[in-house]
Each structure stands twice: as C-alpha cells, then as structure tokens.
PDB file of C-alpha atoms in Angstrom:
ATOM      1  CA  UNK A 290      34.908  -3.186  57.750  1.00 40.00           C
ATOM      2  CA  UNK A 291      35.164  -2.187  54.095  1.00 38.00           C
ATOM      3  CA  UNK A 292      32.724   0.720  54.187  1.00 40.00           C
ATOM      4  CA  UNK A 293      35.269   3.476  53.644  1.00 59.00           C
ATOM      5  CA  UNK A 294      38.710   1.967  53.154  1.00 87.00           C
ATOM      6  CA  UNK A 295      40.402  -1.270  52.097  1.00 96.00           C
ATOM      7  CA  UNK A 296      42.694  -0.882  55.136  1.00 97.00           C
ATOM      8  CA  UNK A 297      42.427  -1.519  58.850  1.00 97.00           C
ATOM      9  CA  UNK A 298      44.950  -0.268  61.401  1.00 98.00           C
ATOM     10  CA  UNK A 299      46.986  -2.274  63.874  1.00 98.00           C
ATOM     11  CA  UNK A 300      44.899  -0.785  66.691  1.00 98.00           C
ATOM     12  CA  UNK A 301      41.678  -1.867  64.968  1.00 98.00           C
ATOM     13  CA  UNK A 302      42.956  -5.412  64.552  1.00 98.00           C
ATOM     14  CA  UNK A 303      44.311  -5.674  68.093  1.00 98.00           C
ATOM     15  CA  UNK A 304      40.907  -4.767  69.527  1.00 98.00           C
ATOM     16  CA  UNK A 305      39.188  -7.464  67.466  1.00 97.00           C
ATOM     17  CA  UNK A 306      41.849 -10.163  67.225  1.00 97.00           C
ATOM     18  CA  UNK A 307      39.994 -12.555  69.517  1.00 94.00           C
ATOM     19  CA  UNK A 308      36.671 -12.217  67.668  1.00 96.00           C
ATOM     20  CA  UNK A 309      35.545 -15.582  66.257  1.00 93.00           C
ATOM     21  CA  UNK A 310      34.799 -14.176  62.806  1.00 94.00           C
ATOM     22  CA  UNK A 311      38.221 -12.520  62.315  1.00 97.00           C
ATOM     23  CA  UNK A 312      40.738 -14.445  60.218  1.00 97.00           C
ATOM     24  CA  UNK A 313      44.257 -13.053  59.732  1.00 98.00           C
ATOM     25  CA  UNK A 314      46.336 -14.182  56.757  1.00 98.00           C
ATOM     26  CA  UNK A 315      50.091 -13.691  56.509  1.00 98.00           C
ATOM     27  CA  UNK A 316      50.511 -13.247  52.756  1.00 98.00           C
ATOM     28  CA  UNK A 317      54.236 -12.492  52.751  1.00 98.00           C
ATOM     29  CA  UNK A 318      55.977 -13.317  49.483  1.00 97.00           C
ATOM     30  CA  UNK A 319      59.317 -12.059  48.221  1.00 96.00           C
ATOM     31  CA  UNK A 320      61.181 -11.825  44.958  1.00 91.00           C
ATOM     32  CA  UNK A 321      64.319 -13.997  44.780  1.00 89.00           C
ATOM     33  CA  UNK A 322      66.472 -10.866  44.574  1.00 88.00           C
ATOM     34  CA  UNK A 323      65.103  -9.703  47.924  1.00 92.00           C
ATOM     35  CA  UNK A 324      66.808 -12.631  49.648  1.00 93.00           C
ATOM     36  CA  UNK A 325      64.057 -13.191  52.226  1.00 96.00           C
ATOM     37  CA  UNK A 326      62.403 -16.398  53.391  1.00 97.00           C
ATOM     38  CA  UNK A 327      58.667 -15.902  53.866  1.00 97.00           C
ATOM     39  CA  UNK A 328      58.142 -19.268  55.579  1.00 96.00           C
ATOM     40  CA  UNK A 329      61.082 -18.794  57.915  1.00 97.00           C
ATOM     41  CA  UNK A 330      60.007 -15.289  58.817  1.00 98.00           C
ATOM     42  CA  UNK A 331      56.489 -16.504  59.582  1.00 98.00           C
ATOM     43  CA  UNK A 332      57.841 -19.117  61.977  1.00 97.00           C
ATOM     44  CA  UNK A 333      60.016 -16.472  63.634  1.00 98.00           C
ATOM     45  CA  UNK A 334      57.240 -13.907  64.148  1.00 98.00           C
ATOM     46  CA  UNK A 335      53.653 -13.442  63.012  1.00 98.00           C
ATOM     47  CA  UNK A 336      50.463 -11.805  64.235  1.00 98.00           C
ATOM     48  CA  UNK A 337      48.984 -14.107  66.905  1.00 97.00           C
ATOM     49  CA  UNK A 338      46.612 -16.593  65.327  1.00 96.00           C
ATOM     50  CA  UNK A 339      47.588 -15.711  61.774  1.00 98.00           C
ATOM     51  CA  UNK A 340      47.414 -18.348  59.032  1.00 97.00           C
ATOM     52  CA  UNK A 341      50.198 -18.618  56.482  1.00 97.00           C
ATOM     53  CA  UNK A 342      48.840 -17.935  52.976  1.00 98.00           C
ATOM     54  CA  UNK A 343      51.436 -19.084  50.456  1.00 97.00           C
ATOM     55  CA  UNK A 344      50.760 -17.338  47.136  1.00 97.00           C
ATOM     56  CA  UNK A 345      52.597 -20.006  45.168  1.00 95.00           C
ATOM     57  CA  UNK A 346      50.874 -22.911  46.916  1.00 96.00           C
ATOM     58  CA  UNK A 347      47.482 -21.252  46.328  1.00 97.00           C
ATOM     59  CA  UNK A 348      48.137 -20.745  42.604  1.00 97.00           C
ATOM     60  CA  UNK A 349      47.343 -22.849  39.537  1.00 97.00           C
ATOM     61  CA  UNK A 350      49.953 -25.587  39.642  1.00 95.00           C
ATOM     62  CA  UNK A 351      49.018 -26.734  36.129  1.00 96.00           C
ATOM     63  CA  UNK A 352      50.006 -23.428  34.531  1.00 97.00           C
ATOM     64  CA  UNK A 353      53.567 -22.724  33.361  1.00 95.00           C
ATOM     65  CA  UNK A 354      53.022 -19.101  34.397  1.00 96.00           C
ATOM     66  CA  UNK A 355      53.679 -17.940  37.971  1.00 96.00           C
ATOM     67  CA  UNK A 356      50.959 -17.146  40.508  1.00 93.00           C
ATOM     68  CA  UNK A 357      47.999 -17.734  38.191  1.00 98.00           C
ATOM     69  CA  UNK A 358      44.573 -18.027  39.794  1.00 98.00           C
ATOM     70  CA  UNK A 359      43.494 -21.644  40.245  1.00 98.00           C
ATOM     71  CA  UNK A 360      40.054 -22.900  39.309  1.00 97.00           C
ATOM     72  CA  UNK A 361      37.379 -21.819  41.819  1.00 98.00           C
ATOM     73  CA  UNK A 362      36.816 -25.342  43.107  1.00 97.00           C
ATOM     74  CA  UNK A 363      40.544 -25.735  43.741  1.00 98.00           C
ATOM     75  CA  UNK A 364      40.735 -22.420  45.578  1.00 98.00           C
ATOM     76  CA  UNK A 365      37.676 -23.369  47.638  1.00 98.00           C
ATOM     77  CA  UNK A 366      39.279 -26.668  48.643  1.00 97.00           C
ATOM     78  CA  UNK A 367      42.532 -25.023  49.675  1.00 97.00           C
ATOM     79  CA  UNK A 368      40.788 -22.302  51.686  1.00 97.00           C
ATOM     80  CA  UNK A 369      38.730 -24.956  53.485  1.00 97.00           C
ATOM     81  CA  UNK A 370      41.924 -26.803  54.339  1.00 96.00           C
ATOM     82  CA  UNK A 371      43.319 -23.593  55.833  1.00 96.00           C
ATOM     83  CA  UNK A 372      40.219 -23.319  58.016  1.00 96.00           C
ATOM     84  CA  UNK A 373      38.851 -20.201  56.339  1.00 97.00           C
ATOM     85  CA  UNK A 374      35.100 -20.242  55.832  1.00 96.00           C
ATOM     86  CA  UNK A 375      32.327 -18.204  54.296  1.00 96.00           C
ATOM     87  CA  UNK A 376      31.356 -15.162  56.337  1.00 94.00           C
ATOM     88  CA  UNK A 377      34.791 -14.563  57.850  1.00 95.00           C
ATOM     89  CA  UNK A 378      36.203 -11.065  58.116  1.00 96.00           C
ATOM     90  CA  UNK A 379      39.636 -11.500  56.591  1.00 98.00           C
ATOM     91  CA  UNK A 380      42.621  -9.256  57.274  1.00 98.00           C
ATOM     92  CA  UNK A 381      45.692  -9.730  55.093  1.00 98.00           C
ATOM     93  CA  UNK A 382      49.212  -8.482  55.759  1.00 98.00           C
ATOM     94  CA  UNK A 383      52.796  -8.991  54.605  1.00 98.00           C
ATOM     95  CA  UNK A 384      56.286  -8.570  56.010  1.00 98.00           C
ATOM     96  CA  UNK A 385      57.235  -5.574  53.880  1.00 97.00           C
ATOM     97  CA  UNK A 386      54.297  -3.408  54.845  1.00 98.00           C
ATOM     98  CA  UNK A 387      52.685  -3.318  51.416  1.00 98.00           C
ATOM     99  CA  UNK A 388      53.958  -5.673  48.749  1.00 98.00           C
ATOM    100  CA  UNK A 389      52.269  -9.056  48.371  1.00 98.00           C
ATOM    101  CA  UNK A 390      49.214  -8.498  50.586  1.00 98.00           C
ATOM    102  CA  UNK A 391      47.388  -6.567  47.824  1.00 98.00           C
ATOM    103  CA  UNK A 392      47.683  -9.603  45.550  1.00 98.00           C
ATOM    104  CA  UNK A 393      45.876 -11.775  48.101  1.00 98.00           C
ATOM    105  CA  UNK A 394      43.335  -8.982  48.755  1.00 98.00           C
ATOM    106  CA  UNK A 395      42.646  -8.956  44.998  1.00 98.00           C
ATOM    107  CA  UNK A 396      42.497 -12.767  44.780  1.00 98.00           C
ATOM    108  CA  UNK A 397      39.916 -12.988  47.544  1.00 98.00           C
ATOM    109  CA  UNK A 398      37.795 -10.238  46.038  1.00 97.00           C
ATOM    110  CA  UNK A 399      38.009 -11.911  42.617  1.00 98.00           C
ATOM    111  CA  UNK A 400      36.604 -15.054  44.237  1.00 98.00           C
ATOM    112  CA  UNK A 401      33.685 -13.161  45.738  1.00 96.00           C
ATOM    113  CA  UNK A 402      34.960 -12.322  49.239  1.00 96.00           C
ATOM    114  CA  UNK A 403      33.920  -8.807  50.209  1.00 89.00           C
ATOM    115  CA  UNK A 404      34.864  -8.688  53.900  1.00 95.00           C
ATOM    116  CA  UNK A 405      38.605  -8.515  53.265  1.00 97.00           C
ATOM    117  CA  UNK A 406      40.976  -5.734  54.264  1.00 97.00           C
ATOM    118  CA  UNK A 407      44.712  -5.112  54.373  1.00 98.00           C
ATOM    119  CA  UNK A 408      46.561  -4.368  57.601  1.00 98.00           C
ATOM    120  CA  UNK A 409      47.917  -0.880  57.035  1.00 98.00           C
ATOM    121  CA  UNK A 410      51.698  -0.961  57.311  1.00 98.00           C
ATOM    122  CA  UNK A 411      51.696  -4.755  57.558  1.00 98.00           C
ATOM    123  CA  UNK A 412      53.684  -6.697  60.136  1.00 98.00           C
ATOM    124  CA  UNK A 413      56.192  -3.834  60.605  1.00 98.00           C
ATOM    125  CA  UNK A 414      53.349  -1.557  61.746  1.00 98.00           C
ATOM    126  CA  UNK A 415      52.022  -4.244  64.099  1.00 98.00           C
ATOM    127  CA  UNK A 416      55.432  -4.627  65.713  1.00 98.00           C
ATOM    128  CA  UNK A 417      56.042  -0.860  65.816  1.00 98.00           C
ATOM    129  CA  UNK A 418      52.774  -0.466  67.727  1.00 98.00           C
ATOM    130  CA  UNK A 419      54.206  -2.706  70.439  1.00 98.00           C
ATOM    131  CA  UNK A 420      51.826  -5.582  69.873  1.00 98.00           C
ATOM    132  CA  UNK A 421      52.968  -9.172  70.495  1.00 98.00           C
ATOM    133  CA  UNK A 422      53.888 -11.757  67.883  1.00 98.00           C
ATOM    134  CA  UNK A 423      53.856 -15.552  67.891  1.00 97.00           C
ATOM    135  CA  UNK A 424      56.544 -18.012  66.838  1.00 97.00           C
ATOM    136  CA  UNK A 425      56.329 -21.374  65.157  1.00 96.00           C
ATOM    137  CA  UNK A 426      53.949 -22.888  62.650  1.00 92.00           C
ATOM    138  CA  UNK A 427      50.268 -22.045  62.821  1.00 87.00           C
ATOM    139  CA  UNK A 428      48.290 -24.832  64.524  1.00 86.00           C
ATOM    140  CA  UNK A 429      45.803 -26.707  62.312  1.00 87.00           C
ATOM    141  CA  UNK A 430      42.345 -25.185  62.163  1.00 90.00           C
ATOM    142  CA  UNK A 431      39.030 -26.936  61.788  1.00 90.00           C
ATOM    143  CA  UNK A 432      37.943 -27.166  58.158  1.00 93.00           C
ATOM    144  CA  UNK A 433      35.310 -24.637  57.175  1.00 94.00           C
ATOM    145  CA  UNK A 434      33.005 -24.380  54.210  1.00 95.00           C
ATOM    146  CA  UNK A 435      34.326 -21.866  51.696  1.00 97.00           C
ATOM    147  CA  UNK A 436      32.645 -21.032  48.411  1.00 96.00           C
ATOM    148  CA  UNK A 437      34.667 -19.362  45.651  1.00 97.00           C
ATOM    149  CA  UNK A 438      32.669 -17.669  42.896  1.00 97.00           C
ATOM    150  CA  UNK A 439      35.062 -16.191  40.369  1.00 97.00           C
ATOM    151  CA  UNK A 440      34.226 -12.722  39.091  1.00 97.00           C
ATOM    152  CA  UNK A 441      35.478 -13.164  35.541  1.00 96.00           C
ATOM    153  CA  UNK A 442      35.283  -9.422  34.978  1.00 96.00           C
ATOM    154  CA  UNK A 443      38.005  -8.867  37.571  1.00 97.00           C
ATOM    155  CA  UNK A 444      40.514 -10.963  35.620  1.00 98.00           C
ATOM    156  CA  UNK A 445      41.912 -10.089  32.198  1.00 98.00           C
ATOM    157  CA  UNK A 446      43.608 -12.546  29.870  1.00 98.00           C
ATOM    158  CA  UNK A 447      45.887 -11.861  26.912  1.00 98.00           C
ATOM    159  CA  UNK A 448      42.967 -11.598  24.493  1.00 98.00           C
ATOM    160  CA  UNK A 449      41.247  -9.033  26.719  1.00 98.00           C
ATOM    161  CA  UNK A 450      44.452  -6.990  26.775  1.00 98.00           C
ATOM    162  CA  UNK A 451      44.916  -7.232  23.005  1.00 98.00           C
ATOM    163  CA  UNK A 452      41.335  -6.052  22.405  1.00 97.00           C
ATOM    164  CA  UNK A 453      41.729  -3.179  24.861  1.00 97.00           C
ATOM    165  CA  UNK A 454      44.894  -2.006  23.125  1.00 96.00           C
ATOM    166  CA  UNK A 455      43.362  -2.347  19.663  1.00 96.00           C
ATOM    167  CA  UNK A 456      40.084  -0.612  20.473  1.00 97.00           C
ATOM    168  CA  UNK A 457      41.288   1.803  23.134  1.00 96.00           C
ATOM    169  CA  UNK A 458      38.595   0.460  25.460  1.00 97.00           C
ATOM    170  CA  UNK A 459      40.889   0.400  28.507  1.00 98.00           C
ATOM    171  CA  UNK A 460      44.269   1.754  29.535  1.00 98.00           C
ATOM    172  CA  UNK A 461      47.047  -0.698  30.399  1.00 98.00           C
ATOM    173  CA  UNK A 462      48.944   0.428  33.493  1.00 98.00           C
ATOM    174  CA  UNK A 463      52.204  -1.460  34.083  1.00 98.00           C
ATOM    175  CA  UNK A 464      53.572  -1.589  37.643  1.00 98.00           C
ATOM    176  CA  UNK A 465      57.121  -2.659  36.729  1.00 98.00           C
ATOM    177  CA  UNK A 466      60.128  -0.373  37.138  1.00 97.00           C
ATOM    178  CA  UNK A 467      60.920   2.190  34.465  1.00 98.00           C
ATOM    179  CA  UNK A 468      64.039   0.389  33.185  1.00 98.00           C
ATOM    180  CA  UNK A 469      62.144  -2.885  32.781  1.00 98.00           C
ATOM    181  CA  UNK A 470      59.175  -1.150  31.161  1.00 98.00           C
ATOM    182  CA  UNK A 471      61.437   0.651  28.688  1.00 98.00           C
ATOM    183  CA  UNK A 472      63.331  -2.548  27.894  1.00 98.00           C
ATOM    184  CA  UNK A 473      66.620  -1.275  29.304  1.00 98.00           C
ATOM    185  CA  UNK A 474      66.953  -4.253  31.656  1.00 95.00           C
ATOM    186  CA  UNK A 475      66.687  -7.948  30.909  1.00 94.00           C
ATOM    187  CA  UNK A 476      63.654  -9.682  32.339  1.00 95.00           C
ATOM    188  CA  UNK A 477      64.331 -11.980  35.307  1.00 92.00           C
ATOM    189  CA  UNK A 478      62.503 -14.918  33.727  1.00 93.00           C
ATOM    190  CA  UNK A 479      64.174 -16.841  30.891  1.00 94.00           C
ATOM    191  CA  UNK A 480      62.560 -16.461  27.486  1.00 95.00           C
ATOM    192  CA  UNK A 481      60.690 -13.254  28.352  1.00 97.00           C
ATOM    193  CA  UNK A 482      61.461 -10.340  26.034  1.00 98.00           C
ATOM    194  CA  UNK A 483      62.227  -6.898  27.475  1.00 98.00           C
ATOM    195  CA  UNK A 484      59.858  -4.004  26.898  1.00 98.00           C
ATOM    196  CA  UNK A 485      56.143  -3.371  27.286  1.00 98.00           C
ATOM    197  CA  UNK A 486      52.799  -3.637  25.549  1.00 98.00           C
ATOM    198  CA  UNK A 487      52.434  -0.945  22.884  1.00 97.00           C
ATOM    199  CA  UNK A 488      50.319   1.857  24.314  1.00 97.00           C
ATOM    200  CA  UNK A 489      50.760   0.835  27.971  1.00 98.00           C
ATOM    201  CA  UNK A 490      51.476   3.398  30.672  1.00 98.00           C
ATOM    202  CA  UNK A 491      54.077   2.937  33.389  1.00 98.00           C
ATOM    203  CA  UNK A 492      53.321   3.590  37.069  1.00 98.00           C
ATOM    204  CA  UNK A 493      55.978   1.828  39.125  1.00 98.00           C
ATOM    205  CA  UNK A 494      54.359   0.414  42.230  1.00 98.00           C
ATOM    206  CA  UNK A 495      57.095   1.989  44.391  1.00 97.00           C
ATOM    207  CA  UNK A 496      55.936   5.453  43.263  1.00 98.00           C
ATOM    208  CA  UNK A 497      52.639   4.782  45.031  1.00 98.00           C
ATOM    209  CA  UNK A 498      54.196   3.871  48.396  1.00 97.00           C
ATOM    210  CA  UNK A 499      56.082   5.410  51.279  1.00 96.00           C
ATOM    211  CA  UNK A 500      57.259   3.515  54.362  1.00 94.00           C
ATOM    212  CA  UNK A 501      55.233   0.405  53.595  1.00 95.00           C
ATOM    213  CA  UNK A 502      51.965   2.258  53.053  1.00 97.00           C
ATOM    214  CA  UNK A 503      50.116   3.859  50.187  1.00 97.00           C
ATOM    215  CA  UNK A 504      50.842   7.544  49.726  1.00 97.00           C
ATOM    216  CA  UNK A 505      48.156  10.156  50.324  1.00 96.00           C
ATOM    217  CA  UNK A 506      45.443  10.781  47.740  1.00 96.00           C
ATOM    218  CA  UNK A 507      47.091  13.840  46.198  1.00 97.00           C
ATOM    219  CA  UNK A 508      50.366  11.960  45.681  1.00 98.00           C
ATOM    220  CA  UNK A 509      48.580   8.975  44.140  1.00 98.00           C
ATOM    221  CA  UNK A 510      46.699  11.205  41.735  1.00 98.00           C
ATOM    222  CA  UNK A 511      49.923  12.975  40.808  1.00 98.00           C
ATOM    223  CA  UNK A 512      51.685   9.671  40.057  1.00 98.00           C
ATOM    224  CA  UNK A 513      48.930   8.569  37.701  1.00 98.00           C
ATOM    225  CA  UNK A 514      48.724  11.976  36.062  1.00 98.00           C
ATOM    226  CA  UNK A 515      52.481  12.058  35.462  1.00 98.00           C
ATOM    227  CA  UNK A 516      52.194   8.723  33.644  1.00 98.00           C
ATOM    228  CA  UNK A 517      49.348   9.995  31.481  1.00 98.00           C
ATOM    229  CA  UNK A 518      46.686   7.801  33.084  1.00 98.00           C
ATOM    230  CA  UNK A 519      43.127   9.120  32.860  1.00 98.00           C
ATOM    231  CA  UNK A 520      41.461   8.180  36.132  1.00 97.00           C
ATOM    232  CA  UNK A 521      38.032   8.633  34.566  1.00 97.00           C
ATOM    233  CA  UNK A 522      38.699   5.927  31.954  1.00 97.00           C
ATOM    234  CA  UNK A 523      38.834   2.120  32.457  1.00 97.00           C
ATOM    235  CA  UNK A 524      42.148   0.579  33.505  1.00 98.00           C
ATOM    236  CA  UNK A 525      43.643  -2.911  33.303  1.00 98.00           C
ATOM    237  CA  UNK A 526      46.608  -3.324  35.633  1.00 98.00           C
ATOM    238  CA  UNK A 527      49.635  -5.469  34.825  1.00 98.00           C
ATOM    239  CA  UNK A 528      53.201  -6.110  36.022  1.00 98.00           C
ATOM    240  CA  UNK A 529      55.757  -8.919  35.778  1.00 97.00           C
ATOM    241  CA  UNK A 530      53.731 -11.802  37.212  1.00 97.00           C
ATOM    242  CA  UNK A 531      50.514 -10.342  38.609  1.00 98.00           C
ATOM    243  CA  UNK A 532      51.682  -9.486  42.144  1.00 98.00           C
ATOM    244  CA  UNK A 533      52.606  -5.789  42.127  1.00 98.00           C
ATOM    245  CA  UNK A 534      49.838  -5.021  39.613  1.00 98.00           C
ATOM    246  CA  UNK A 535      47.528  -5.473  42.595  1.00 98.00           C
ATOM    247  CA  UNK A 536      49.233  -2.531  44.333  1.00 98.00           C
ATOM    248  CA  UNK A 537      48.168  -0.341  41.406  1.00 98.00           C
ATOM    249  CA  UNK A 538      44.678  -1.842  41.599  1.00 98.00           C
ATOM    250  CA  UNK A 539      44.579  -1.065  45.314  1.00 98.00           C
ATOM    251  CA  UNK A 540      45.666   2.536  44.740  1.00 98.00           C
ATOM    252  CA  UNK A 541      42.939   3.006  42.137  1.00 97.00           C
ATOM    253  CA  UNK A 542      40.404   1.490  44.531  1.00 96.00           C
ATOM    254  CA  UNK A 543      41.325   3.972  47.265  1.00 96.00           C
ATOM    255  CA  UNK A 544      40.828   6.813  44.778  1.00 96.00           C
ATOM    256  CA  UNK A 545      37.322   5.597  44.021  1.00 95.00           C
ATOM    257  CA  UNK A 546      38.419   4.465  40.561  1.00 95.00           C
ATOM    258  CA  UNK A 547      38.487   0.661  40.783  1.00 93.00           C
ATOM    259  CA  UNK A 548      40.211  -0.864  37.744  1.00 94.00           C
ATOM    260  CA  UNK A 549      38.318  -2.883  35.198  1.00 95.00           C
ATOM    261  CA  UNK A 550      40.574  -5.904  35.726  1.00 98.00           C
ATOM    262  CA  UNK A 551      44.047  -7.225  36.531  1.00 98.00           C
ATOM    263  CA  UNK A 552      45.941  -9.067  33.791  1.00 98.00           C
ATOM    264  CA  UNK A 553      46.799 -12.268  35.614  1.00 98.00           C
ATOM    265  CA  UNK A 554      49.398 -13.538  33.137  1.00 98.00           C
ATOM    266  CA  UNK A 555      51.021 -10.097  32.981  1.00 98.00           C
ATOM    267  CA  UNK A 556      54.391  -9.654  31.281  1.00 98.00           C
ATOM    268  CA  UNK A 557      55.439 -13.253  32.033  1.00 98.00           C
ATOM    269  CA  UNK A 558      52.810 -14.337  29.524  1.00 98.00           C
ATOM    270  CA  UNK A 559      52.817 -11.449  27.059  1.00 98.00           C
ATOM    271  CA  UNK A 560      56.590 -11.078  26.842  1.00 98.00           C
ATOM    272  CA  UNK A 561      57.155 -14.793  26.270  1.00 98.00           C
ATOM    273  CA  UNK A 562      54.669 -15.027  23.382  1.00 98.00           C
ATOM    274  CA  UNK A 563      56.429 -14.139  20.098  1.00 97.00           C
ATOM    275  CA  UNK A 564      53.040 -13.438  18.502  1.00 97.00           C
ATOM    276  CA  UNK A 565      52.421 -10.503  20.863  1.00 98.00           C
ATOM    277  CA  UNK A 566      53.813  -7.072  19.935  1.00 98.00           C
ATOM    278  CA  UNK A 567      56.437  -5.494  22.176  1.00 98.00           C
ATOM    279  CA  UNK A 568      57.504  -1.860  22.422  1.00 98.00           C
ATOM    280  CA  UNK A 569      60.619  -0.408  24.028  1.00 98.00           C
ATOM    281  CA  UNK A 570      61.540   3.076  25.171  1.00 97.00           C
ATOM    282  CA  UNK A 571      59.231   5.465  27.048  1.00 94.00           C
ATOM    283  CA  UNK A 572      55.459   5.262  26.742  1.00 90.00           C
TER     284      UNK A 572
END
C-alpha cells in the first residue's frame, strides 16, 4: 500500500473496504475558530465501518501541552480498545480533505506502524465519488493486540530544537501562517508569546494544499524554495501544537525528503517558555 505514495484514492478504498485487514480511521479535528464539531460530523456521516480517532483523547493527558504523544504503553492500550491490531492496513482521513489526518498518519508511523495511508481528498472526496456514508456512532469492535514501539528519532523535543538551531544541524520549518510566524498576530493560547524560533523558516501549510489535497511536486518544491528551505538538508517540522506540522512532514515525504523529526511541543511549548529565544519579523 505504501510502496509509492502515502495516499490511497477513494476508488482504491472502496474496492477494499470489506477486506478484513483494512481499518479506516476518521481523524477529523478542528480548530475552535473553525466552528466545527468533529464528533457530531462523524455521527452524521462517515466512511462505512470507520472508527473515530479522537486526537485529543489519544494524547498525553498528563501534559499541559496540547496533543502530545502519550507513552507507548498508553497508546497501545487505547488502540487495542478501538479494536485496531498489529498487521492492519490503516487508512486515515479527515473532514476537511487534508488537515488533521496527517497528524494521525505521523503518530502511527512514529509508533512503528508502516501500513498506514491517507485517503486522498478525505471524506469530501469519498462523498464526491458518490460512495455511501454511515450515520451514528461506530459499533464496538473486538479488542486486538497492538504493539507501539516509539521511534524516538521521529520526535523532537525542545532541547533537540535548541541544538539544531545552535549547531545548524537541521532546519526548522514552521507551518503556521505568516502573520503568526512574524509575530504580527497574538497567539490563540494564553501565555504564548508571538513570533518564531530564531533561524526558523516559514512554510504555511495552506501553501502546500489545493482543494483538500497536496499540490503537485513542482508546486511543493517551489513553496519550500521560496521559504529558503534546502530540501537536501535535514528538517524538523513545527507549528502551533504539532498538528499542521505533520502536513509539512507529509509534503516532504512525498518529495522523497522525509524530515528528521516533528517537534511535538511546537510553538505551544517554545513560545510559553521565557527561557527560549523568540524572533519576530520575516525569517
């Protein structure tokens, strides 16, 4: 499934939806400003047989930071409770086409899952293809054995980021909007300073998308080049809380330039720590 692309099409999924080893996860998650209800939308319409994957419920509840990866044993337990087991071919989608699904794609890969793909165009593409949806809550599934083995190299912490900036060992690519990156807008989370990490580059995730899908290879390369990102050098991706950074990671993956890591704490952590340096203005 993952031989050539991290994506599968709606047609591909429809042909295989009844296969016993296919597991579909609805990973829809929305920012408060978007005014959408992921749970309500799932109950109204989802891919038949899909399981609701709640990013917040699957995160580290002991951390004050949003969406942080939980310990591997905790993630394993929660995946077992969802009825997702080792050896499954997992397809992830979201209700915007391409927004939160990459975060779950990255999470699963960080925990050692390799047979995971994203439904190209998400639920909108499934519906546009004329395929049916289901209503209501997903029925309980039989518990399966799931083993999470965290790839620590896929996850960067604040110290990793500080070392990369100091030594120039990796580029920091920030997926937030230009105004937030430059410090022209207040951050949505209380206590988080505006601005960016000194030396970071800004590639807004929206510049990599069109109509709920990644842009073509030439457009992706142009977006990175415009931001001064060297695709032949290591990259750590970051954003506000670790969700849209995964869109940048996904784009790099499709270009054959997988990033070194994703900074899980992202700006929510860095910007709230007065000991960390902050820059404003353009990169």
